Coordinates of C-alpha atoms (C1' of nucleotides) in Angstrom, one line a residue:
Chain A
M118 CA 34.9 -0.1 -64.3
S119 CA 34.4 3.6 -64.9
A120 CA 37.1 6.2 -64.4
V121 CA 38.3 7.0 -61.0
V122 CA 38.1 10.7 -60.1
T123 CA 39.1 11.9 -56.7
R124 CA 39.5 15.3 -55.2
F125 CA 41.1 16.9 -52.3
A126 CA 38.9 19.6 -50.9
P127 CA 40.5 21.7 -48.1
S128 CA 38.9 24.8 -46.7
P129 CA 41.5 27.7 -46.8
T130 CA 41.6 28.6 -43.2
G131 CA 45.2 27.6 -42.5
F132 CA 48.2 25.9 -43.9
L133 CA 48.2 22.4 -45.3
H134 CA 48.7 20.3 -42.2
I135 CA 50.0 16.8 -42.0
G136 CA 46.6 15.1 -41.8
G137 CA 45.3 16.9 -44.8
A138 CA 48.5 16.0 -46.7
R139 CA 47.9 12.4 -46.0
T140 CA 44.3 12.6 -47.2
A141 CA 45.5 14.4 -50.3
L142 CA 48.1 11.7 -50.8
F143 CA 45.6 8.8 -50.5
S144 CA 43.3 10.6 -52.9
Y145 CA 46.1 11.2 -55.3
L146 CA 47.5 7.7 -55.2
Y147 CA 44.1 6.0 -55.5
S148 CA 43.1 7.8 -58.7
K149 CA 46.5 8.2 -60.3
G150 CA 47.4 4.7 -59.6
R151 CA 44.4 3.6 -61.5
G152 CA 44.7 5.8 -64.5
G153 CA 42.2 8.2 -63.1
K154 CA 42.1 11.9 -62.4
F155 CA 42.8 14.0 -59.2
L156 CA 41.6 17.5 -58.6
L157 CA 41.9 20.2 -56.0
R158 CA 38.8 22.1 -54.8
I159 CA 39.0 25.0 -52.5
E160 CA 36.0 25.0 -50.2
D161 CA 35.8 28.7 -49.4
T162 CA 32.1 29.3 -48.8
D163 CA 32.9 30.6 -45.4
R164 CA 34.2 34.0 -46.5
E165 CA 34.8 35.1 -42.9
R166 CA 37.5 32.5 -42.3
S167 CA 38.9 31.9 -45.8
T168 CA 42.0 33.8 -46.8
Q169 CA 44.2 34.1 -49.8
E170 CA 47.3 33.4 -47.7
A171 CA 45.8 30.0 -46.8
V172 CA 45.0 29.2 -50.4
D173 CA 48.6 30.1 -51.3
A174 CA 49.9 28.0 -48.4
I175 CA 47.9 25.0 -49.6
F176 CA 49.1 25.3 -53.2
E177 CA 52.7 25.7 -51.9
G178 CA 52.4 22.6 -49.8
M179 CA 50.8 20.5 -52.6
A180 CA 53.5 21.7 -55.0
W181 CA 56.3 20.8 -52.6
L182 CA 54.9 17.4 -52.2
G183 CA 54.4 17.0 -55.9
L184 CA 50.7 16.2 -55.7
K185 CA 49.6 17.7 -59.0
S186 CA 46.0 18.3 -59.8
D187 CA 44.9 17.3 -63.3
F188 CA 42.6 20.2 -63.7
E189 CA 42.6 23.8 -62.8
S190 CA 41.6 24.3 -59.1
I191 CA 38.0 24.9 -58.4
Y192 CA 36.7 27.5 -56.0
Q193 CA 33.3 27.1 -54.5
T194 CA 32.8 30.8 -54.3
Q195 CA 32.8 30.8 -58.1
R196 CA 29.9 28.4 -58.3
F197 CA 27.1 30.2 -56.4
A198 CA 24.9 30.4 -59.5
R199 CA 25.1 26.7 -59.9
Y200 CA 24.2 26.0 -56.2
A201 CA 21.3 28.4 -56.4
E202 CA 20.0 26.5 -59.4
V203 CA 20.1 23.2 -57.5
V204 CA 18.5 24.7 -54.4
E205 CA 15.7 25.8 -56.6
Q206 CA 15.4 22.4 -58.1
L207 CA 15.1 20.8 -54.7
L208 CA 12.5 23.4 -53.7
Q209 CA 10.5 22.6 -56.8
S210 CA 10.6 18.9 -56.2
G211 CA 9.6 19.3 -52.6
D212 CA 12.9 18.0 -51.3
A213 CA 13.7 21.3 -49.7
Y214 CA 11.6 24.0 -47.9
Y215 CA 11.9 27.4 -46.4
C216 CA 12.4 27.6 -42.6
Y217 CA 11.8 30.9 -40.9
C218 CA 13.3 30.1 -37.6
S219 CA 15.5 32.9 -36.2
K220 CA 19.0 32.0 -34.8
E221 CA 17.7 32.9 -31.4
E222 CA 14.9 30.5 -31.8
L223 CA 17.3 27.7 -32.9
D224 CA 19.6 28.4 -30.0
Q225 CA 16.8 28.2 -27.6
M226 CA 15.7 24.9 -29.2
R227 CA 19.1 23.5 -28.8
A228 CA 19.5 24.6 -25.2
E229 CA 16.2 23.0 -24.2
Q230 CA 17.1 19.8 -25.9
Q231 CA 20.4 19.7 -24.2
A232 CA 18.8 20.4 -20.9
R233 CA 16.6 17.3 -21.5
K234 CA 19.8 15.4 -22.4
E235 CA 18.6 14.9 -26.0
R236 CA 20.7 15.2 -29.1
P237 CA 20.3 18.7 -30.4
R238 CA 18.4 18.7 -33.7
Y239 CA 16.0 20.7 -35.7
D240 CA 12.5 19.8 -34.7
G241 CA 11.0 20.2 -38.2
R242 CA 8.6 23.0 -37.2
W243 CA 8.7 24.4 -40.8
R244 CA 8.8 21.1 -42.5
P245 CA 5.7 20.7 -44.7
E246 CA 3.7 17.6 -44.0
A247 CA 0.3 16.6 -45.4
G248 CA -2.4 18.1 -43.3
K249 CA 0.0 19.9 -41.0
P250 CA -0.5 23.7 -40.4
L251 CA 2.7 25.7 -40.7
P252 CA 3.4 28.7 -38.4
P253 CA 2.6 32.2 -39.8
V254 CA 5.4 33.6 -41.8
P255 CA 7.2 36.3 -39.9
A256 CA 7.9 39.5 -41.9
D257 CA 11.3 40.3 -40.6
I258 CA 13.0 36.9 -41.1
K259 CA 15.0 35.9 -44.2
P260 CA 14.3 32.2 -44.4
V261 CA 17.0 29.6 -44.8
V262 CA 16.4 26.6 -47.0
R263 CA 16.4 23.2 -45.4
F264 CA 16.8 19.8 -47.1
R265 CA 13.8 17.5 -46.4
N266 CA 15.5 14.4 -45.2
P267 CA 13.5 11.2 -45.5
A268 CA 11.8 10.4 -42.2
E269 CA 11.9 6.7 -42.5
G270 CA 14.3 3.9 -43.5
Q271 CA 18.0 3.8 -43.3
V272 CA 21.1 4.9 -45.2
V273 CA 23.9 2.4 -45.6
L274 CA 27.3 4.0 -46.0
K275 CA 29.5 1.4 -47.6
D276 CA 32.8 2.8 -46.5
L277 CA 35.9 1.5 -48.2
I278 CA 37.9 1.7 -45.0
K279 CA 35.4 1.2 -42.2
G280 CA 33.0 -1.2 -43.8
D281 CA 29.2 -0.8 -43.8
I282 CA 27.8 1.8 -41.5
V283 CA 24.1 2.0 -41.0
F284 CA 22.3 5.2 -40.1
E285 CA 18.6 5.5 -39.3
N286 CA 16.9 8.4 -41.1
R287 CA 14.9 9.3 -38.1
E288 CA 18.2 10.2 -36.4
L289 CA 18.9 12.7 -39.1
D290 CA 17.4 16.2 -39.0
D291 CA 16.8 18.6 -41.9
L292 CA 20.0 20.4 -42.5
I293 CA 20.3 23.9 -43.8
I294 CA 21.5 24.0 -47.4
A295 CA 21.2 27.7 -48.0
R296 CA 21.6 30.5 -45.4
G297 CA 19.3 33.4 -44.9
D298 CA 21.6 35.5 -47.2
G299 CA 21.4 32.9 -49.9
V300 CA 24.9 31.5 -49.4
P301 CA 24.8 27.7 -49.7
T302 CA 26.4 25.6 -47.0
Y303 CA 29.1 23.1 -47.0
N304 CA 27.2 19.8 -46.9
F305 CA 25.2 20.9 -49.9
C306 CA 28.0 22.4 -52.0
V307 CA 30.0 19.2 -51.5
V308 CA 27.2 17.2 -53.0
V309 CA 26.6 19.5 -56.0
D310 CA 30.4 19.7 -56.7
D311 CA 31.0 16.0 -56.3
M312 CA 28.1 15.3 -58.6
D313 CA 29.0 17.9 -61.3
M314 CA 32.7 16.9 -61.3
G315 CA 32.0 13.3 -61.6
I316 CA 33.8 12.4 -58.4
S317 CA 33.8 8.6 -58.2
H318 CA 35.5 8.3 -54.8
V319 CA 35.3 10.7 -51.9
I320 CA 38.3 10.3 -49.7
R321 CA 38.3 12.5 -46.7
G322 CA 38.9 12.7 -42.9
D323 CA 36.6 10.5 -40.8
D324 CA 35.3 13.6 -39.0
H325 CA 32.9 13.7 -42.0
V326 CA 31.4 10.3 -41.4
N327 CA 28.4 11.7 -39.7
N328 CA 27.8 14.1 -42.6
T329 CA 27.8 11.4 -45.1
P330 CA 24.3 9.9 -44.8
R331 CA 22.7 13.4 -45.3
Q332 CA 24.9 13.9 -48.3
I333 CA 23.8 10.5 -49.7
N334 CA 20.2 11.5 -49.2
I335 CA 20.7 14.7 -51.1
F336 CA 22.3 12.7 -54.0
K337 CA 19.3 10.5 -54.0
A338 CA 16.9 13.4 -54.0
L339 CA 18.7 14.7 -57.0
G340 CA 18.3 11.4 -58.7
K341 CA 22.0 10.6 -58.6
T342 CA 24.1 7.7 -57.4
P343 CA 26.4 8.8 -54.6
P344 CA 30.1 8.2 -55.1
A345 CA 32.0 5.6 -53.1
Y346 CA 33.4 6.8 -49.8
A347 CA 36.6 6.2 -47.9
H348 CA 36.9 7.9 -44.5
V349 CA 40.5 8.1 -43.4
S350 CA 41.2 8.2 -39.6
M351 CA 43.0 11.1 -38.2
I352 CA 46.6 11.5 -37.2
L353 CA 47.4 11.9 -33.5
G354 CA 50.4 13.5 -31.9
A355 CA 53.1 11.3 -30.3
D356 CA 51.2 11.4 -27.0
G357 CA 48.0 10.1 -28.6
A358 CA 46.2 13.4 -28.3
K359 CA 44.6 15.1 -31.3
L360 CA 46.9 17.3 -33.3
S361 CA 45.8 20.9 -33.2
K362 CA 47.3 24.3 -33.8
R363 CA 48.0 24.5 -30.1
H364 CA 49.3 20.9 -30.0
G365 CA 51.9 20.0 -32.5
A366 CA 50.0 20.4 -35.7
L367 CA 52.5 21.5 -38.3
G368 CA 52.2 22.5 -41.9
V369 CA 53.9 20.4 -44.5
M370 CA 56.3 23.3 -45.2
E371 CA 57.5 23.1 -41.6
Y372 CA 58.6 19.6 -42.4
R373 CA 60.7 21.0 -45.2
A374 CA 62.2 23.4 -42.7
M375 CA 63.0 20.4 -40.4
G376 CA 65.0 18.9 -43.2
F377 CA 62.6 16.4 -44.8
M378 CA 62.7 15.4 -48.5
P379 CA 59.2 15.6 -49.9
E380 CA 59.3 12.0 -51.1
A381 CA 60.4 10.8 -47.7
L382 CA 57.5 12.6 -46.0
L383 CA 55.1 11.1 -48.5
N384 CA 56.6 7.7 -47.8
Y385 CA 56.2 8.1 -44.1
L386 CA 52.7 9.3 -44.5
V387 CA 51.6 6.5 -46.8
R388 CA 52.7 4.0 -44.2
L389 CA 50.8 5.7 -41.5
G390 CA 47.6 3.7 -41.6
W391 CA 48.4 1.8 -44.7
S392 CA 50.6 -1.2 -45.2
H393 CA 51.7 -3.5 -47.9
G394 CA 53.1 -6.6 -46.2
D395 CA 56.4 -5.9 -44.5
Q396 CA 57.4 -3.2 -47.0
E397 CA 58.5 0.1 -45.5
L398 CA 60.1 2.0 -48.3
F399 CA 58.2 2.8 -51.5
T400 CA 59.2 4.8 -54.5
R401 CA 56.5 7.0 -55.9
E402 CA 55.8 4.5 -58.6
E403 CA 55.4 1.7 -56.0
M404 CA 53.0 3.8 -54.0
L405 CA 50.9 4.4 -57.1
A406 CA 51.0 0.7 -58.1
K407 CA 50.3 -0.7 -54.7
F408 CA 48.1 1.7 -52.7
D409 CA 44.6 0.4 -52.1
F410 CA 42.0 0.7 -49.4
D411 CA 42.0 -2.9 -48.4
H412 CA 44.9 -2.3 -46.1
V413 CA 44.1 1.1 -44.8
S414 CA 43.6 0.9 -41.0
A415 CA 40.4 2.3 -39.6
A416 CA 42.1 3.2 -36.3
P417 CA 43.8 6.5 -35.8
A418 CA 47.6 6.6 -36.0
R419 CA 50.2 8.5 -34.0
F420 CA 52.8 10.5 -35.8
D421 CA 56.2 9.1 -34.8
M422 CA 58.9 11.6 -35.5
E423 CA 61.7 9.1 -35.0
K424 CA 60.4 6.8 -37.7
A425 CA 59.8 9.7 -40.0
Y426 CA 63.5 10.7 -39.5
W427 CA 64.5 7.1 -40.3
V428 CA 62.5 7.1 -43.5
N429 CA 64.0 10.5 -44.4
H430 CA 67.5 9.1 -43.8
Q431 CA 66.8 6.1 -46.0
Y432 CA 65.9 8.5 -48.8
L433 CA 68.9 10.7 -48.3
K434 CA 71.1 7.6 -48.6
V435 CA 69.7 6.3 -51.9
T436 CA 68.4 9.4 -53.7
D437 CA 70.6 10.7 -56.5
P438 CA 72.6 13.5 -54.9
A439 CA 71.7 15.8 -57.8
I440 CA 68.1 15.6 -56.7
V441 CA 69.0 16.3 -53.1
A442 CA 71.2 19.2 -54.0
P443 CA 68.6 21.9 -54.5
E444 CA 67.0 21.2 -51.1
F445 CA 70.4 21.0 -49.5
E446 CA 71.3 24.3 -51.0
W447 CA 68.2 25.8 -49.5
H448 CA 69.1 24.5 -46.1
L449 CA 72.8 25.7 -46.4
R450 CA 71.6 29.2 -46.9
R451 CA 69.4 28.9 -43.8
V452 CA 72.4 28.2 -41.7
G453 CA 74.2 31.2 -43.0
A454 CA 76.5 29.4 -45.5
D455 CA 77.1 30.4 -49.1
P456 CA 76.7 27.2 -51.2
S457 CA 78.9 28.7 -53.9
A458 CA 81.8 29.3 -51.6
G459 CA 82.8 25.7 -51.2
P460 CA 83.0 22.2 -52.7
S461 CA 80.3 20.9 -55.0
L462 CA 77.1 20.1 -53.2
V463 CA 76.9 16.7 -54.8
A464 CA 80.3 15.7 -53.4
V465 CA 79.4 16.9 -49.9
I466 CA 76.1 15.1 -50.0
E467 CA 77.8 11.9 -50.9
Q468 CA 80.1 12.2 -47.9
Q469 CA 77.4 13.4 -45.4
R470 CA 74.3 11.4 -46.2
E471 CA 75.3 8.3 -44.3
R472 CA 75.5 10.3 -41.1
C473 CA 72.6 12.7 -41.4
R474 CA 68.9 12.0 -40.9
T475 CA 67.8 15.4 -42.0
L476 CA 68.9 18.1 -44.4
V477 CA 69.1 20.5 -41.4
E478 CA 71.6 18.2 -39.8
M479 CA 73.5 17.9 -43.1
A480 CA 73.6 21.6 -43.5
E481 CA 74.8 22.2 -40.0
K482 CA 77.5 19.5 -40.3
S483 CA 78.6 20.8 -43.7
R484 CA 78.5 24.5 -42.9
F485 CA 82.3 24.5 -42.2
F486 CA 82.9 23.7 -45.9
Y487 CA 81.2 27.0 -47.0
A488 CA 81.8 29.3 -44.1
E489 CA 84.3 29.8 -41.3
P490 CA 83.5 27.8 -38.2
D491 CA 82.1 29.7 -35.3
G492 CA 85.0 29.0 -33.0
Y493 CA 85.9 25.7 -31.5
N494 CA 83.6 23.4 -29.6
E495 CA 84.9 23.9 -26.0
K496 CA 85.0 20.3 -25.0
D497 CA 86.5 19.1 -28.2
A498 CA 89.2 21.8 -28.2
A499 CA 90.1 21.0 -24.5
K500 CA 90.4 17.4 -25.3
H501 CA 92.1 17.4 -28.7
L502 CA 93.9 20.8 -29.2
T503 CA 96.7 20.1 -26.8
A504 CA 100.3 21.1 -26.9
E505 CA 101.2 17.6 -28.2
A506 CA 98.5 18.0 -30.9
A507 CA 100.0 21.3 -31.9
T508 CA 103.2 19.7 -32.9
V509 CA 101.4 17.1 -34.9
L510 CA 99.4 19.8 -36.7
E511 CA 102.6 21.7 -37.4
G512 CA 104.1 18.6 -38.9
L513 CA 101.0 18.1 -41.0
V514 CA 101.2 21.7 -42.3
V515 CA 104.7 20.9 -43.6
A516 CA 103.6 17.6 -45.1
L517 CA 100.5 19.0 -46.8
T518 CA 102.2 22.1 -48.1
A519 CA 104.6 19.7 -49.9
L520 CA 101.9 17.4 -51.2
P521 CA 102.0 17.3 -55.0
D522 CA 98.4 16.3 -55.6
W523 CA 95.5 17.3 -53.4
N524 CA 93.3 14.3 -53.3
A525 CA 91.8 11.9 -50.7
P526 CA 94.2 8.9 -51.2
A527 CA 97.2 11.2 -51.1
L528 CA 95.9 12.9 -48.0
H529 CA 95.2 9.5 -46.5
V530 CA 98.8 8.4 -47.0
A531 CA 100.2 11.7 -45.7
I532 CA 98.2 11.5 -42.5
N533 CA 99.1 7.8 -41.9
T534 CA 102.7 8.5 -42.5
L535 CA 102.7 11.3 -40.0
A536 CA 101.0 9.2 -37.4
E537 CA 103.5 6.4 -37.8
A538 CA 106.4 8.9 -37.7
K539 CA 105.1 10.3 -34.4
G540 CA 104.3 6.8 -33.1
L541 CA 100.7 7.7 -32.6
G542 CA 97.4 6.0 -33.3
L543 CA 95.3 7.4 -36.1
G544 CA 92.8 8.7 -33.6
K545 CA 95.4 10.9 -31.9
V546 CA 96.1 12.5 -35.2
A547 CA 92.7 12.6 -36.9
Q548 CA 90.8 14.1 -34.0
P549 CA 93.0 17.2 -33.6
I550 CA 92.8 17.8 -37.3
R551 CA 89.0 17.6 -37.2
V552 CA 88.8 20.1 -34.4
A553 CA 91.2 22.4 -36.2
V554 CA 89.5 22.2 -39.5
V555 CA 85.8 21.7 -38.6
G556 CA 85.6 23.3 -35.2
M557 CA 84.5 20.0 -33.6
A558 CA 85.4 16.4 -33.4
I559 CA 82.8 15.2 -35.9
S560 CA 83.2 15.0 -39.6
P561 CA 83.3 12.7 -42.6
P562 CA 86.5 10.6 -43.0
I563 CA 89.3 13.0 -42.4
D564 CA 91.0 12.5 -45.8
Q565 CA 87.7 13.2 -47.5
T566 CA 87.1 16.2 -45.3
L567 CA 90.4 17.8 -46.1
Y568 CA 90.1 17.0 -49.8
L569 CA 86.7 18.7 -50.1
L570 CA 87.8 21.6 -48.0
G571 CA 90.8 22.3 -50.3
R572 CA 94.4 23.0 -49.6
E573 CA 94.2 26.7 -48.9
R574 CA 91.5 26.5 -46.3
T575 CA 92.9 23.4 -44.7
L576 CA 96.3 24.9 -44.2
A577 CA 94.9 28.2 -42.9
R578 CA 92.8 26.4 -40.3
L579 CA 95.6 24.2 -39.3
N580 CA 97.8 27.2 -38.7
A581 CA 95.1 28.9 -36.8
A582 CA 94.7 26.0 -34.5
V583 CA 98.4 25.9 -33.8
A584 CA 98.3 29.6 -33.0
Y585 CA 95.3 29.0 -30.8
V586 CA 97.2 26.3 -28.7
R587 CA 100.3 28.4 -28.4
N588 CA 98.2 31.5 -27.3
K589 CA 96.4 29.5 -24.7
S590 CA 99.6 28.3 -22.9
Chain B
rG277 C1' 23.5 13.4 -23.3
rU278 C1' 22.5 11.2 -28.3
rU279 C1' 24.5 9.0 -32.9
rC280 C1' 28.7 7.0 -35.1
rC281 C1' 33.8 5.2 -35.2
rC282 C1' 38.1 2.7 -33.0
rA283 C1' 41.2 -1.1 -29.9
rU284 C1' 48.0 -6.6 -31.7
rC285 C1' 54.9 -4.9 -28.8
rG286 C1' 56.4 2.2 -26.3
rU287 C1' 55.1 3.6 -31.9
rC288 C1' 53.6 2.2 -37.3
rU289 C1' 51.8 -2.4 -38.6
rA290 C1' 51.5 -8.2 -40.6
rA291 C1' 48.0 -12.2 -39.8
rC292 C1' 41.9 -12.2 -43.9
rG293 C1' 39.6 -19.4 -38.0
rG294 C1' 45.0 -23.5 -37.5
rU295 C1' 52.0 -19.3 -37.2
rU296 C1' 57.0 -20.8 -31.7
rA297 C1' 51.8 -13.9 -33.1
rG298 C1' 56.0 -11.8 -38.3
rG299 C1' 58.4 -7.0 -39.9
rA300 C1' 59.9 -1.8 -39.2
rC301 C1' 61.1 2.5 -35.8
rA302 C1' 62.8 3.2 -31.0
rU303 C1' 65.5 0.7 -26.7
rC304 C1' 69.5 -2.5 -24.9
rA305 C1' 73.9 -5.8 -25.8
rC306 C1' 77.8 -7.3 -28.9
rC307 C1' 80.7 -6.9 -33.7
rC308 C1' 82.9 -3.4 -37.2
rU309 C1' 85.4 1.4 -36.6
rU310 C1' 90.5 7.4 -37.1
rU311 C1' 85.4 10.9 -35.0
rC312 C1' 80.2 10.9 -35.9
rA313 C1' 77.7 7.7 -38.5
rC314 C1' 76.5 3.4 -41.8
rG315 C1' 76.4 -1.6 -41.5
rG316 C1' 76.1 -6.6 -39.1
rU317 C1' 74.4 -10.0 -35.2
rG318 C1' 71.3 -10.8 -31.1
rA319 C1' 67.8 -9.6 -26.9
rG320 C1' 63.4 -7.8 -24.5
rU321 C1' 58.5 -6.0 -25.4
rA322 C1' 51.8 -7.0 -27.8
rU323 C1' 46.5 -9.6 -29.2
rA324 C1' 42.5 -4.1 -23.2
rG325 C1' 39.0 -7.4 -19.9
rG326 C1' 34.8 -10.8 -19.7
rG327 C1' 31.5 -14.0 -22.0
rG328 C1' 29.9 -16.8 -26.1
rU329 C1' 30.3 -19.5 -31.4
rU330 C1' 33.9 -23.4 -33.0
rC331 C1' 37.6 -29.4 -32.9
rG332 C1' 40.3 -24.7 -33.0
rA333 C1' 39.6 -17.3 -32.0
rA334 C1' 44.2 -11.8 -32.4
rU335 C1' 40.6 -13.0 -36.3
rC336 C1' 33.3 -14.0 -35.9
rC337 C1' 29.2 -12.3 -32.1
rC338 C1' 27.7 -9.9 -27.4
rC339 C1' 28.9 -7.0 -23.0
rU340 C1' 32.4 -4.0 -20.2
rU341 C1' 36.4 -0.7 -20.2
rG342 C1' 39.2 2.9 -22.5
rG343 C1' 40.0 6.4 -26.6
rG344 C1' 38.0 9.5 -30.6
rA345 C1' 34.5 12.1 -33.9
rA346 C1' 29.9 14.4 -34.9
rC347 C1' 25.5 16.8 -33.2
rG348 C1' 26.2 25.3 -36.3
rC349 C1' 22.8 30.0 -41.0
rC350 C1' 31.8 26.3 -39.7
rA351 C1' 34.0 23.3 -43.1

RNA sequence: GUUCCCAUCGUCUAACGGUUAGGACAUCACCCUUUCACGGUGAGUAUAGGGGUUCGAAUCCCCUUGGGAACGCCA
């Protein structure tokens, strides 16, 4: 079997959205898992809508996900000379021809066809046929070039995901491959690029299925064997509606902002439409080794945020904290905390990861280690910062001031001893401490929390809480 | 309108003619528990409908219904 070469070919008109990311992932996994190559191609022939910001956003997203291209990225706008050459070749061979229809003429044609409830299509008025007279060439029209699609027979698309799909050539019209200004069009550039770059497998969204037979015909006219195709179904929103800018479509970088680890997002995405028995969690190596099209679903899938969170949580729990730390640091800053003004990130991650599904959650719940809490949670304070609790906290201040070594086991003993001395359950002691030190009644185990927070901060916050209670009454 | 695609628990899916239709997320209950969680145990929930083919159909075929895509000098 020859080398597998796949490509991801976005048009730079916006950020890298979640559907595109999945298509890119499938392409990446399929080739890299088979010792092949993966490349990125920017389809920017539409200069009106393409922007440099979008190109940057796509690169940023791909980089964050760790989907590396094996080659330097290709821009279609840099290949115009090559496209012109192939257009000329097709013109020479009679597989393409000039069409002098104006846009208005075309619009009118479409309108009439729709009025007759027909499928809008070019009627072939400039298509050369043996013995057929062509209209007189208008002087003021710059012609477009159309591909001369075969009139008879069928095209069989052997799709790796959807199976064989048969198209009748008579249903296909002659598409424009070069505009009046000479700029080539998408369906044509794709073919030339895929051909020149030796793409073996075209993996793309299934909104391209209907383009494929025409592309196959162009390959044939050029005397080339078309690549294999895999059309991936799209991703729907939680409500089953199509994801769009207006409706919940988010760029991958927004998932970073929501607290996802890139590997976790990838894992969720790979399982959306693909399965490997009952396995839910995959390392990158496992994805590469196991991904294939035999188990990719042809049906569209809904994006389920709850499950995505679950996958992310699984990653947070098992990933080396040193790897999580840089992302965690990024999120801490976002919640206004100074990561250098508190305990080691790795130590905090180890304590928090069991209880946080996202890094946003982790940053919010860990902020108190690095910054002063923003007052007390009202309910928690009312419940736990009572007059009785104040005396407990005072006792604790004394005990902790005298504590020789500041470590979790010692703190554990000190707190237990205090609870027993006061004849209170651990809850009666631990909860007021939490509120005093964290600002609310939620934290990692209290001994760990105080240990990580350090003696100085602990005592200061304990004293502040006592003062708060006294002031109140 | 035309062409094409799709259809198993609420969601992601397993099953490649023979299973009490399995797993995961979510939900609920119980256990564990100093908070929040983690974890453990258990429960309910699905083959869209109708026809065939077959000893036997979630699985193959047809129809219906319901979703979706495409039909640009956009990509």
